[in-house]
Coordinates of C-alpha atoms in Angstrom, one line a residue:
X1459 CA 0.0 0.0 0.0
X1460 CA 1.6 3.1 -0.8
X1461 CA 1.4 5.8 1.8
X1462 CA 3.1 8.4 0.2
X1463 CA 1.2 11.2 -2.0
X1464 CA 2.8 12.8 -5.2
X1465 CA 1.7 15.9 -6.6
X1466 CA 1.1 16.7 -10.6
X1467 CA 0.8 19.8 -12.6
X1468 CA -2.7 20.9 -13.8
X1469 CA -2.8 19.3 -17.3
X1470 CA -3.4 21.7 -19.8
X1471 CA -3.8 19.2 -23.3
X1472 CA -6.6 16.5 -24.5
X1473 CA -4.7 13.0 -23.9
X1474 CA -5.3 10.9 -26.8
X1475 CA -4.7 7.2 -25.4
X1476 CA -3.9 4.3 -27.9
X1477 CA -3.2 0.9 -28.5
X1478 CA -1.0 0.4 -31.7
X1479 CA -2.9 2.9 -33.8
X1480 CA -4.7 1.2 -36.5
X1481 CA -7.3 2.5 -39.3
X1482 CA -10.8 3.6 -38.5
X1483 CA -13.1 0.6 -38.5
X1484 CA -15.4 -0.4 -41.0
X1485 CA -16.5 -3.3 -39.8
X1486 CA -18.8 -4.7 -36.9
X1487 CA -16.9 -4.7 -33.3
X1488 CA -18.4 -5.4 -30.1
X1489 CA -17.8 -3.3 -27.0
X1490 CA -19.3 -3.8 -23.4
X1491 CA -19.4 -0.9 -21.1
X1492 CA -19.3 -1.6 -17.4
X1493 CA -20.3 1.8 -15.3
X1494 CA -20.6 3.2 -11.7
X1495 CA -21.4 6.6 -9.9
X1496 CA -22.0 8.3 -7.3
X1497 CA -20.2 5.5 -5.0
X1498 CA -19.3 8.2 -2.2
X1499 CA -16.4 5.5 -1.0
X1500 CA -18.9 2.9 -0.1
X1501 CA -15.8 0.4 -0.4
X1502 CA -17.7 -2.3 1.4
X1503 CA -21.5 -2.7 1.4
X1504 CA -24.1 -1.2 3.6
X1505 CA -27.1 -1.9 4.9
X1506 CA -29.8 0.9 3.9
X1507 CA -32.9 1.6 6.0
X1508 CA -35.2 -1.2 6.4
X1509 CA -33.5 -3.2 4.4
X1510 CA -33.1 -7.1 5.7
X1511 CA -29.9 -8.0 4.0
X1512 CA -26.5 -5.5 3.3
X1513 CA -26.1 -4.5 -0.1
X1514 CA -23.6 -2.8 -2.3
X1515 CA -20.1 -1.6 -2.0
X1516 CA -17.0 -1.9 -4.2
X1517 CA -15.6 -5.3 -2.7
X1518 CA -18.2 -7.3 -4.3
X1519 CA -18.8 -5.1 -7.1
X1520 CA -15.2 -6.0 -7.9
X1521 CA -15.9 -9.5 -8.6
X1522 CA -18.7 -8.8 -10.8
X1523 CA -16.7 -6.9 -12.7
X1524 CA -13.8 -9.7 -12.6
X1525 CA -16.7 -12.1 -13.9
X1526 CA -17.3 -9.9 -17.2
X1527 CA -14.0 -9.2 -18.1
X1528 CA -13.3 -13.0 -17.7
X1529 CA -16.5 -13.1 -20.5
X1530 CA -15.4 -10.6 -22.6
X1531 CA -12.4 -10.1 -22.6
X1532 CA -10.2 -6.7 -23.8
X1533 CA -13.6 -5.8 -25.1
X1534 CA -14.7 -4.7 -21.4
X1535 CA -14.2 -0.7 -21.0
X1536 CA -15.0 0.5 -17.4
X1537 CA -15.7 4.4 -16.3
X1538 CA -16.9 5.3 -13.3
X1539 CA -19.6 9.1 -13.4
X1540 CA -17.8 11.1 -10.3
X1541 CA -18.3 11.4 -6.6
X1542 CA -16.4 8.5 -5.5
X1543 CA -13.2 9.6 -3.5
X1544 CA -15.4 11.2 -0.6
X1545 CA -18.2 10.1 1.9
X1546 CA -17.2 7.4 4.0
X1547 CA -14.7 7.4 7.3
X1548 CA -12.2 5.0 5.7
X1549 CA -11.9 7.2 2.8
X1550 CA -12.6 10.9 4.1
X1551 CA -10.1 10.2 6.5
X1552 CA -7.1 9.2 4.4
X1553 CA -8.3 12.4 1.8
X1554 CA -9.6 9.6 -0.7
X1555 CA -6.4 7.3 -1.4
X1556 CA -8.1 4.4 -0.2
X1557 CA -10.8 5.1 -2.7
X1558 CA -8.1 5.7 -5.3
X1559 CA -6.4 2.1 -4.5
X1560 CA -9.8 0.4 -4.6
X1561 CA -10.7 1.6 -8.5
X1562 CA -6.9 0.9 -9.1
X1563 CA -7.5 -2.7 -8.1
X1564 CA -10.6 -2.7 -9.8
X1565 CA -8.8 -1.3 -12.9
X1566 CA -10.8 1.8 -13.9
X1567 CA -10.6 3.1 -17.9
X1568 CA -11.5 6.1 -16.8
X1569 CA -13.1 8.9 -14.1
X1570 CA -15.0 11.9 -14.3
X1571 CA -14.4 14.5 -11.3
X1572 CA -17.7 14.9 -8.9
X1573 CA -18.4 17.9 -6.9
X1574 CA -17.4 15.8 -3.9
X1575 CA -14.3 14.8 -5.4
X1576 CA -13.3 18.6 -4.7
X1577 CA -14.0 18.6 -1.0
X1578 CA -10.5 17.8 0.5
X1579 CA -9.3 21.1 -1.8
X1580 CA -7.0 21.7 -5.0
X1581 CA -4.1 20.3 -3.4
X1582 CA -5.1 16.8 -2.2
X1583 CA -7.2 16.6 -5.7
X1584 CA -4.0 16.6 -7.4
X1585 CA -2.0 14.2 -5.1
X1586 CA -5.0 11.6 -6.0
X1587 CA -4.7 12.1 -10.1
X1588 CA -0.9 11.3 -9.5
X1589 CA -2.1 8.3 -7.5
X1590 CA -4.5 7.0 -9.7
X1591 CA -3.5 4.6 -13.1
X1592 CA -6.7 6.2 -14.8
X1593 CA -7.2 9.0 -16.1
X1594 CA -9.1 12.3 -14.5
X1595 CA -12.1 13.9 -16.6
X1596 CA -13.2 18.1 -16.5
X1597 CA -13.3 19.5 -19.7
X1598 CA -15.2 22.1 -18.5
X1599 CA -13.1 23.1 -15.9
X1600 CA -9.9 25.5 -15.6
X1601 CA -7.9 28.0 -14.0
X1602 CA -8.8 31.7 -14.2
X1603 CA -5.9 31.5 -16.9
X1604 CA -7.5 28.9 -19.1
X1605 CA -5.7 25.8 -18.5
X1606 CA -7.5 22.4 -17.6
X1607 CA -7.8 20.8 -14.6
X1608 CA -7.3 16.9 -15.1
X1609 CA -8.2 15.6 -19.1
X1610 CA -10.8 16.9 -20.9
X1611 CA -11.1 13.6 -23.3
X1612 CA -9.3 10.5 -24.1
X1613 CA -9.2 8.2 -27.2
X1614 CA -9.0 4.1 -26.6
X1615 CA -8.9 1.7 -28.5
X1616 CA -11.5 -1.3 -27.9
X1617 CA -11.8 -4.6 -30.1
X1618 CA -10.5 -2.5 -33.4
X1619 CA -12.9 0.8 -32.0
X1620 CA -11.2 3.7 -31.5
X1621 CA -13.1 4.8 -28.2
X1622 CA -13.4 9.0 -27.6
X1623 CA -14.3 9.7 -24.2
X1624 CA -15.2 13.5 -23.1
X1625 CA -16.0 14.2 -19.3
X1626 CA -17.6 17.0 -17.9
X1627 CA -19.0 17.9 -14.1
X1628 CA -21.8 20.2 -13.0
X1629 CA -21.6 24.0 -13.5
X1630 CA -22.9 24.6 -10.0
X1631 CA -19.9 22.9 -8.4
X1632 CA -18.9 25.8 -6.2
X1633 CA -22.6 25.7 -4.6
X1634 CA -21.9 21.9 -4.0
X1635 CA -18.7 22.0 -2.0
X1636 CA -16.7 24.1 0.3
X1637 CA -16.0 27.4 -1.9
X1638 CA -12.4 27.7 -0.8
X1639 CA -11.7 23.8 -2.2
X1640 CA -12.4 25.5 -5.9
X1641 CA -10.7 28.9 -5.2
X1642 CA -8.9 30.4 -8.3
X1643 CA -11.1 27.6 -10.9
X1644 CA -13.9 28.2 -13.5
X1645 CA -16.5 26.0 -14.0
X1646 CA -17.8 26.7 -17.4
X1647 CA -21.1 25.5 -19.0
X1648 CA -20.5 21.3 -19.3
X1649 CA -23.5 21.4 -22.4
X1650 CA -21.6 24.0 -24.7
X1651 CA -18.1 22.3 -23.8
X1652 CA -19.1 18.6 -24.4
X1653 CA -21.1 19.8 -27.2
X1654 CA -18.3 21.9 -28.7
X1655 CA -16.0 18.7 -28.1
X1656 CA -17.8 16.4 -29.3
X1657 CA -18.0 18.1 -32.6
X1658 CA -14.1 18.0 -33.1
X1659 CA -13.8 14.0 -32.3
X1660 CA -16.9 13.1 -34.1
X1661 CA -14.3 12.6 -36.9
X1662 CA -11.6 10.9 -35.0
X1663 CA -13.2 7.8 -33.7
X1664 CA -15.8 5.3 -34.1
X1665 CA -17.9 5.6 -30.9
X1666 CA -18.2 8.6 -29.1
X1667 CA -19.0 8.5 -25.2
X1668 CA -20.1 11.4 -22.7
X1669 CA -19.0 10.5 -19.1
X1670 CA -20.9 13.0 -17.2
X1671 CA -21.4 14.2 -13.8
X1672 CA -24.5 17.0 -14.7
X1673 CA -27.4 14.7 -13.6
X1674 CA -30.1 13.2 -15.7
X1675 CA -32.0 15.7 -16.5
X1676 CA -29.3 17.6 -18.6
X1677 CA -28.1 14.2 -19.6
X1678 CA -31.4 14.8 -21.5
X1679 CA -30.1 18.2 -22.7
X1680 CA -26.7 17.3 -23.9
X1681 CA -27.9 14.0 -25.8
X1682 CA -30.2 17.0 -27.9
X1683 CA -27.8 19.4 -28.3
X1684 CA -25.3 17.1 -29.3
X1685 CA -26.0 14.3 -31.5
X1686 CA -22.2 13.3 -32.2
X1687 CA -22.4 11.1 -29.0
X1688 CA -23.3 7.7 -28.7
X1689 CA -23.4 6.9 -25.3
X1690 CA -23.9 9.2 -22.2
X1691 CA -22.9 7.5 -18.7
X1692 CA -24.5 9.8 -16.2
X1693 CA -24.1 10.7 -12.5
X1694 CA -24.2 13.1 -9.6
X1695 CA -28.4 12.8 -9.5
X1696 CA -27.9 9.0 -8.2
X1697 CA -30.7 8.1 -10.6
X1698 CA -31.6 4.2 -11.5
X1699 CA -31.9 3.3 -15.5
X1700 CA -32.8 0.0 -15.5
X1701 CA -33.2 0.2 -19.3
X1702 CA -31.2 3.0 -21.6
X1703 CA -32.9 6.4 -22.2
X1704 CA -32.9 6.6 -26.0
X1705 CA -32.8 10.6 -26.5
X1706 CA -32.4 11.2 -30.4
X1707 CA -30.4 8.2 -31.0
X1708 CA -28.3 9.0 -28.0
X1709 CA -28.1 6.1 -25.2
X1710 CA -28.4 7.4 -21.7
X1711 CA -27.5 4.9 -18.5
X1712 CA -27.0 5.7 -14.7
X1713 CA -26.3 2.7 -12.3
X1714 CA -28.1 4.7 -8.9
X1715 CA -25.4 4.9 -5.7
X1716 CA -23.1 3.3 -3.3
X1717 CA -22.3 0.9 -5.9
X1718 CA -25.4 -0.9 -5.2
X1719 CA -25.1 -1.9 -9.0
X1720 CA -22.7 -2.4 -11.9
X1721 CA -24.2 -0.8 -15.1
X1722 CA -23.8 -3.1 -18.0
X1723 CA -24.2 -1.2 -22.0
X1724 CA -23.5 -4.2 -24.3
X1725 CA -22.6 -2.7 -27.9
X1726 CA -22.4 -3.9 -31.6
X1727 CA -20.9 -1.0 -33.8
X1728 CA -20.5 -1.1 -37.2
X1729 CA -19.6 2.1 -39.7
X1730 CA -19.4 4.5 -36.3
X1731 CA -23.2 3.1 -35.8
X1732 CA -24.8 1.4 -33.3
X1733 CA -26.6 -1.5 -34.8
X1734 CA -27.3 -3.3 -31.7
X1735 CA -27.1 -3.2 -27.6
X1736 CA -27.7 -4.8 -24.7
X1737 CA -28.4 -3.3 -21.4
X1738 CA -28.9 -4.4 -17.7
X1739 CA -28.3 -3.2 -14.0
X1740 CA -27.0 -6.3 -12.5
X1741 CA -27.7 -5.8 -8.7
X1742 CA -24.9 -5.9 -6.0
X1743 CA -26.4 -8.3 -3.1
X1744 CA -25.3 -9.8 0.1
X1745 CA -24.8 -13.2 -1.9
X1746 CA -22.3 -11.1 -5.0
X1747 CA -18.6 -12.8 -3.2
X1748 CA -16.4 -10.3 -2.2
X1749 CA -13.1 -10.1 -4.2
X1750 CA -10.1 -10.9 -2.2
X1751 CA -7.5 -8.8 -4.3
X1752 CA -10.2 -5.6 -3.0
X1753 CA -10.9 -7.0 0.0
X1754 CA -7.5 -7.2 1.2
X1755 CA -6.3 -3.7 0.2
X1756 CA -9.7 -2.7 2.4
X1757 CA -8.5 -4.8 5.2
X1758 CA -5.0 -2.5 5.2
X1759 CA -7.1 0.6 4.8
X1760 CA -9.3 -0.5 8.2
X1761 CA -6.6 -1.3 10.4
X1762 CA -5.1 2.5 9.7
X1763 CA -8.4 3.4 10.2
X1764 CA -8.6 2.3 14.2
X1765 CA -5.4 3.5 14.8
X1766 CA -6.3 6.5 12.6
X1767 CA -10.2 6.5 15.4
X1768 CA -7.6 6.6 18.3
X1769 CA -5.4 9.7 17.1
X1770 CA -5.1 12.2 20.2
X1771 CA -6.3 15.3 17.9
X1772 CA -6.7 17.4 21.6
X1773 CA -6.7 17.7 25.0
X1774 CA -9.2 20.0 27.0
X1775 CA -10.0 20.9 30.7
X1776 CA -13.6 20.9 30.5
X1777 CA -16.3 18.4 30.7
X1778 CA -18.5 18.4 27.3
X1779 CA -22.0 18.1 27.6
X1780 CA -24.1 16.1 25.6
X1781 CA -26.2 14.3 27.1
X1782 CA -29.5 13.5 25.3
X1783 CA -31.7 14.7 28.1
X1784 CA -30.1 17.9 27.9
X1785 CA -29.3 18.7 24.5
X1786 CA -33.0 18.2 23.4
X1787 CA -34.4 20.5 26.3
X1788 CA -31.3 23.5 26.1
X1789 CA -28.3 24.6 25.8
X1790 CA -25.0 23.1 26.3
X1791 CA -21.5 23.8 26.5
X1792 CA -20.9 20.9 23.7
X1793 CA -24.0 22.2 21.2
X1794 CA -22.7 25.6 21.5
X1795 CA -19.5 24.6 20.3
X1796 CA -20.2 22.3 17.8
X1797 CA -22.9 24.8 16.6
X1798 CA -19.6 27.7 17.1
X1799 CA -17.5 25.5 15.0
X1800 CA -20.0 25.1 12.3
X1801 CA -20.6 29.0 12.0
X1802 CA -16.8 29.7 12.2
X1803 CA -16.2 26.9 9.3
X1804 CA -18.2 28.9 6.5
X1805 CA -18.4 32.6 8.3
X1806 CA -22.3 32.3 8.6
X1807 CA -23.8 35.2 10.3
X1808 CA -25.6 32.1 12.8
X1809 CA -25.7 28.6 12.9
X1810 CA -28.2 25.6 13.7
X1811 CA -27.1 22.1 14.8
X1812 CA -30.3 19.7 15.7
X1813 CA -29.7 18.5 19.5
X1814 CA -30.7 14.9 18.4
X1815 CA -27.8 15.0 16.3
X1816 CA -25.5 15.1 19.5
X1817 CA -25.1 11.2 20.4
X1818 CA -22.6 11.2 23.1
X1819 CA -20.6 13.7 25.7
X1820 CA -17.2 13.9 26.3
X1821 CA -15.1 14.5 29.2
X1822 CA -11.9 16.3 30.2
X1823 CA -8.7 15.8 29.0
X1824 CA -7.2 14.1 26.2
X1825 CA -9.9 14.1 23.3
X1826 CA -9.8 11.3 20.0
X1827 CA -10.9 11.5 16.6
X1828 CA -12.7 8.4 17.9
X1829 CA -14.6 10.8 20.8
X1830 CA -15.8 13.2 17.8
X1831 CA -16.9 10.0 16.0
X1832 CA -19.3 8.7 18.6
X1833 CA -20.6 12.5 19.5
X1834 CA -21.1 13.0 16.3
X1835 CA -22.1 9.3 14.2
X1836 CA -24.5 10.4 11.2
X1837 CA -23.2 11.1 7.8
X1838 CA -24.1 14.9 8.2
X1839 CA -22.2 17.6 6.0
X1840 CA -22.1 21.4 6.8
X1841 CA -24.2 23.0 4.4
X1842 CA -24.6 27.3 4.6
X1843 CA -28.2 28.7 3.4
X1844 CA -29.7 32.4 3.6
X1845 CA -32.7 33.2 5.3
X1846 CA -34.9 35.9 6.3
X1847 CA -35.4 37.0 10.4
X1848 CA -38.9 35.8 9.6
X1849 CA -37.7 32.3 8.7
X1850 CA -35.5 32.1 11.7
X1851 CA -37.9 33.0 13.9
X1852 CA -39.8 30.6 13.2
X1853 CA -37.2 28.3 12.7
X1854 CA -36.6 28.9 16.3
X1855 CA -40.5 28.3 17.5
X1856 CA -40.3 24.9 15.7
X1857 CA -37.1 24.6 18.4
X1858 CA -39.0 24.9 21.0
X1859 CA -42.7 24.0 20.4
X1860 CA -42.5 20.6 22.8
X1861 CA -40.4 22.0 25.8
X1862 CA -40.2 20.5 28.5
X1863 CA -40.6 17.7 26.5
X1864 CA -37.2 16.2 25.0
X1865 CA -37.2 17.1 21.4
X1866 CA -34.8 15.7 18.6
X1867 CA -34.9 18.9 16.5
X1868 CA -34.6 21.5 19.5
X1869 CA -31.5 23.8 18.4
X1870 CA -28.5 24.1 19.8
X1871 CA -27.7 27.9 18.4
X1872 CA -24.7 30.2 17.8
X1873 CA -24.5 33.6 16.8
X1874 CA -27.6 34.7 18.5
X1875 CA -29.3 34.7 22.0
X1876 CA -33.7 34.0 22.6
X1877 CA -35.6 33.5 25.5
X1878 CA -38.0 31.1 25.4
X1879 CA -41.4 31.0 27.6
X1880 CA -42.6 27.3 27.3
X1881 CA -45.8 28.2 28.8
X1882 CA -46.6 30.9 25.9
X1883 CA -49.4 30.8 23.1
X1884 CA -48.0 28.7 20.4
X1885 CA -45.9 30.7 17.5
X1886 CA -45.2 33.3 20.4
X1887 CA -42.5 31.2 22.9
X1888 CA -39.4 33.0 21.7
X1889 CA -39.0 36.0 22.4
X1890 CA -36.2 38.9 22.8
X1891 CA -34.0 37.4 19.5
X1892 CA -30.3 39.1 18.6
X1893 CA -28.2 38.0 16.1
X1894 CA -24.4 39.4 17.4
X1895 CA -26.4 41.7 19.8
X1896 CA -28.8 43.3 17.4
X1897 CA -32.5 42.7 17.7
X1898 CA -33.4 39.9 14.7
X1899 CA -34.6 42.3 11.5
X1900 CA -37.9 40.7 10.1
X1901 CA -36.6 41.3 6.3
X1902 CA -33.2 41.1 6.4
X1903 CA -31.8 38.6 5.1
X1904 CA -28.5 36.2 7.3
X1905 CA -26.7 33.2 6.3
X1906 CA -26.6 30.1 8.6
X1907 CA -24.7 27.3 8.5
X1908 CA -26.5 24.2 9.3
X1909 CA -26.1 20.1 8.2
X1910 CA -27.3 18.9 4.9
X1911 CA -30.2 16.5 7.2
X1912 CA -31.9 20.2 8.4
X1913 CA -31.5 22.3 5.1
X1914 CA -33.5 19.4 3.4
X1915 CA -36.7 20.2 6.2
X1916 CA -35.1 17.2 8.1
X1917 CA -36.9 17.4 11.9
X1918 CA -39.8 18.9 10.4
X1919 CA -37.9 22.3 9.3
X1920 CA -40.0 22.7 6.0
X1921 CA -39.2 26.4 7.0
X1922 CA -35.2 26.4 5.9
X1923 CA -36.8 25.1 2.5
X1924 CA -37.4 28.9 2.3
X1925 CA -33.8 29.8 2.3
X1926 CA -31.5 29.8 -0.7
X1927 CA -28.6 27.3 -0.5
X1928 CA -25.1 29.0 -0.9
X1929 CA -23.1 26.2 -0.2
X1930 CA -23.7 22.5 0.1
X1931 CA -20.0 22.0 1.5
X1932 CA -20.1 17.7 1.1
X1933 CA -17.6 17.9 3.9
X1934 CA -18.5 15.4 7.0
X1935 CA -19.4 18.0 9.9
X1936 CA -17.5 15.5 12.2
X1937 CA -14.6 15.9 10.1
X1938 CA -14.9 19.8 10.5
X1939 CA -15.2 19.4 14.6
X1940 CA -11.7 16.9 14.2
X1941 CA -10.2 19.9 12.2
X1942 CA -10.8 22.4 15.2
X1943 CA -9.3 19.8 17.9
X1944 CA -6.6 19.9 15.7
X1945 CA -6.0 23.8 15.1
X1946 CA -6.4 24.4 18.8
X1947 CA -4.7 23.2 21.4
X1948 CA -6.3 23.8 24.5
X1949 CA -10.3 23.9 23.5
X1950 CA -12.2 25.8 26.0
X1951 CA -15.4 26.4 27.3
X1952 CA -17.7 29.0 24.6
X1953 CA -19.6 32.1 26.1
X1954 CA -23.2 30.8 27.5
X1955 CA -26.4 32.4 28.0
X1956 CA -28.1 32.1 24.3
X1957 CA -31.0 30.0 25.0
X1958 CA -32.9 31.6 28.5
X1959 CA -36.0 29.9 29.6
X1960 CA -38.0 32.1 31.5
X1961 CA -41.6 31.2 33.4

């Protein structure tokens, strides 16, 4: 396993890849295109909600793959839509490597950047397109100067087919991560590239293939405003296409999530046509084997993990309150400063954190990235929305409408103070709001910073639907509370007082 991380210039050229360069074809070739997205480093499978059995995951997706290629041969090209370095604790943790050794082991073609391939920032982006043997796809991205970031296509030759392959990733990609990961970079229109593109390989090769991370819908979009592609292999809206989406003569697929399938586009081409296909979603269950060459490299990757879960990131002299009695009734010193840290992270005006959220407490001295771990289990990211005073108000009398009662969605705050009378008419408990010390203005608009689970009226908060999203940073908010151990070394107690009950 190779610890060390190796950095690489932004490439600035198309890479034409080829295997002894041979005449266009004229004759009927077959080509089977094996597809993933959206795997947010679920290297092992899961078990989703309600579900009896686990499902998913790379490690058995591996030996489907391994099956097909035993089928088919050199004939088997496989690409993988964006969003796979980032989501899970073995892979956030180790800024996606492990990902990146999984899909070597696999033995990727090819990868179009996700927004949530951005979230560990420029830096660590290009230590993992050193690492990887496949290449990176953003033809729509650059510098401020104009150069690319990563490829913008490649040409492969498959079974005699000379293969183009142009990748491109939502527009909005600054929206969908942590702006200062995609500082100095341009994120032009992914349609009028890939279209523009596609017009200038038309020529060169036999079968033409968007990988795309722009979502279904403008999958739809690009297949009409650019007929030169044959193939579009979606991601980043997680959709499921059990059958291909014929748009104009274009074929559009998506395989979901999590690896929870392999997408399988079986192709006969013949004349720079396709004559015939095949298409399935072959489902990755509890009873798919798990590859060993994968499952050992994951094996590696967990045992750094526990040692990586006991990593003194802090020490502190203060006892950390979060109890679930108490963070679902008021304040505490551990919800202020989680709901501190969150605030400070994207420079939000306030912040919310949902006391339900807050699974643990943690005592004095020495603190563990294992200690933020259990405080803090759910995959929550730190997401930063606008909103009127109106909004927040009654963001705030959503808080607080079951006190004394304990209440999941009861808000630990920072930023401003309230009082709170439980016994008041309902819509009229808080009362007496400041944000920074000024009285909350009805109109005026503030950002918060909150978790991905309330922006999305998770806890019954239909009202932060209201706001506008600014940011959807796809970073772990556990991961932002490990930063702060880390960048402080004595963490102390925050200023009290924000939430007053009075009778």
């Amino acid at each position: 396993m190779r610890m060390n991380s190796r950095r690489s210039m932004f490439a600035m050229v198309l890479v034409i890849v080829t295997v002894l360069s041979v005449s266009l074809s004229t004759w009927a070739a077959e080509i089977v295109i094996l597809h993933t997205n959206d795997v947010h480093g679920r290297l092992v499978s899961h078990m989703p909600q309600n579900a009896e059995n686990e499902i998913g995951g790379m490690v058995r997706l591996a030996t489907l793959v391994e099956e097909i290629r035993e089928e088919y041969g050199d004939k088997v090209l496989l690409l993988d839509a964006g969003d796979a370095i980032h989501g899970t604790n073995v892979v956030n943790l180790f800024g996606g490597l492990s990902a990146i050794e999984v899909m070597n082991t696999v033995g990727y073609d090819a990868f179009t950047l996700g927004n949530h391939d951005f979230n560990y920032g420029q830096d660590v982006l290009l230590e993992r397109m050193a690492d990887a043997k496949f290449p990176f796809l953003a033809a729509n991205v650059t510098t401020e100067s104009g150069s690319l970031v990563g490829y913008s296509a490649l040409i492969q030759e498959v079974d005699g087919l000379r293969v183009g392959i142009i990748g491109v990733i939502d527009e909005e990609t600054p929206v969908l991560t942590h702006p200062k990961n995609v500082e100095g970079l341009v994120f032009h229109d992914p349609i009028e590239i890939a279209s523009s593109l596609a017009k200038r390989l038309r020529g060169e090769v036999d079968l033409l293939i968007a990988l795309t991370h722009i979502g279904y819908a403008n999958d739809v979009e690009l297949a009409k405003a650019a007929p030169e592609f044959d193939v579009i292999v979606g991601g980043h809206s997680h959709t499921i296409l059990e059958d291909a989406v014929d748009v104009g003569g274009v074929l559009i697929v998506q395989s979901h999530e999590y690896a929870n399938n392999l997408g399988f586009l079986r192709l006969v081409v013949e004349d720079k046509k396709i004559v015939k296909y095949e298409r399935n979603l072959i489902p990755v269950t509890h009873t798919t084997p798990k590859n060993a060459k994968v499952q050992a490299v994951v094996d590696e990757w967990d045992a750094l993990l526990q040692e990586r879960l006991n990593q003194v990131i802090g020490t502190t002299e203060v006892s950390w309150d979060g109890e679930r009695a108490n963070v679902r009734t008021g304040e505490t010193n551990l919800g202020n400063l989680i709901a501190d840290v969150m605030r400070d992270a994207v420079g939000a005006d306030i912040a919310f954190m949902n006391g339900g959220g807050i699974r643990a407490s943690i005592g004095s001295g020495d603190v563990t990235v294992g200690d933020i771990y259990t405080v803090l289990p759910f995959d929550n990211t730190l997401a930063l929305i606008q909103l009127r005073g109106m909004d927040i108000l009654d963001a705030l009398e959503h808080s607080v409408r079951l006190l004394p009662e304990q209440n999941g969605g009861f808000m630990q705050v920072s930023g401003l103070s309230f009082e709170v009378d439980p016994n008041g008419f309902e819509g009229g408990r808080v009362l007496n709001v400041k944000v920074n010390g000024e009285t909350l203005g009805m109109n005026k608009l503030y950002t918060v910073a909150t978790n991905d689970f309330l922006a999305a009226g998770g806890d019954g908060y239909d009202v932060l639907k209201n706001g506008t999203l600014l940011a959807d940073t796809g970073i772990m908010l556990r991961d932002v509370v490990v930063d702060y151990f880390l960048e402080n070394d004595q963490v102390r107690e925050p200023e009290a007082g924000r939430i007053v009950i009075v009778n």
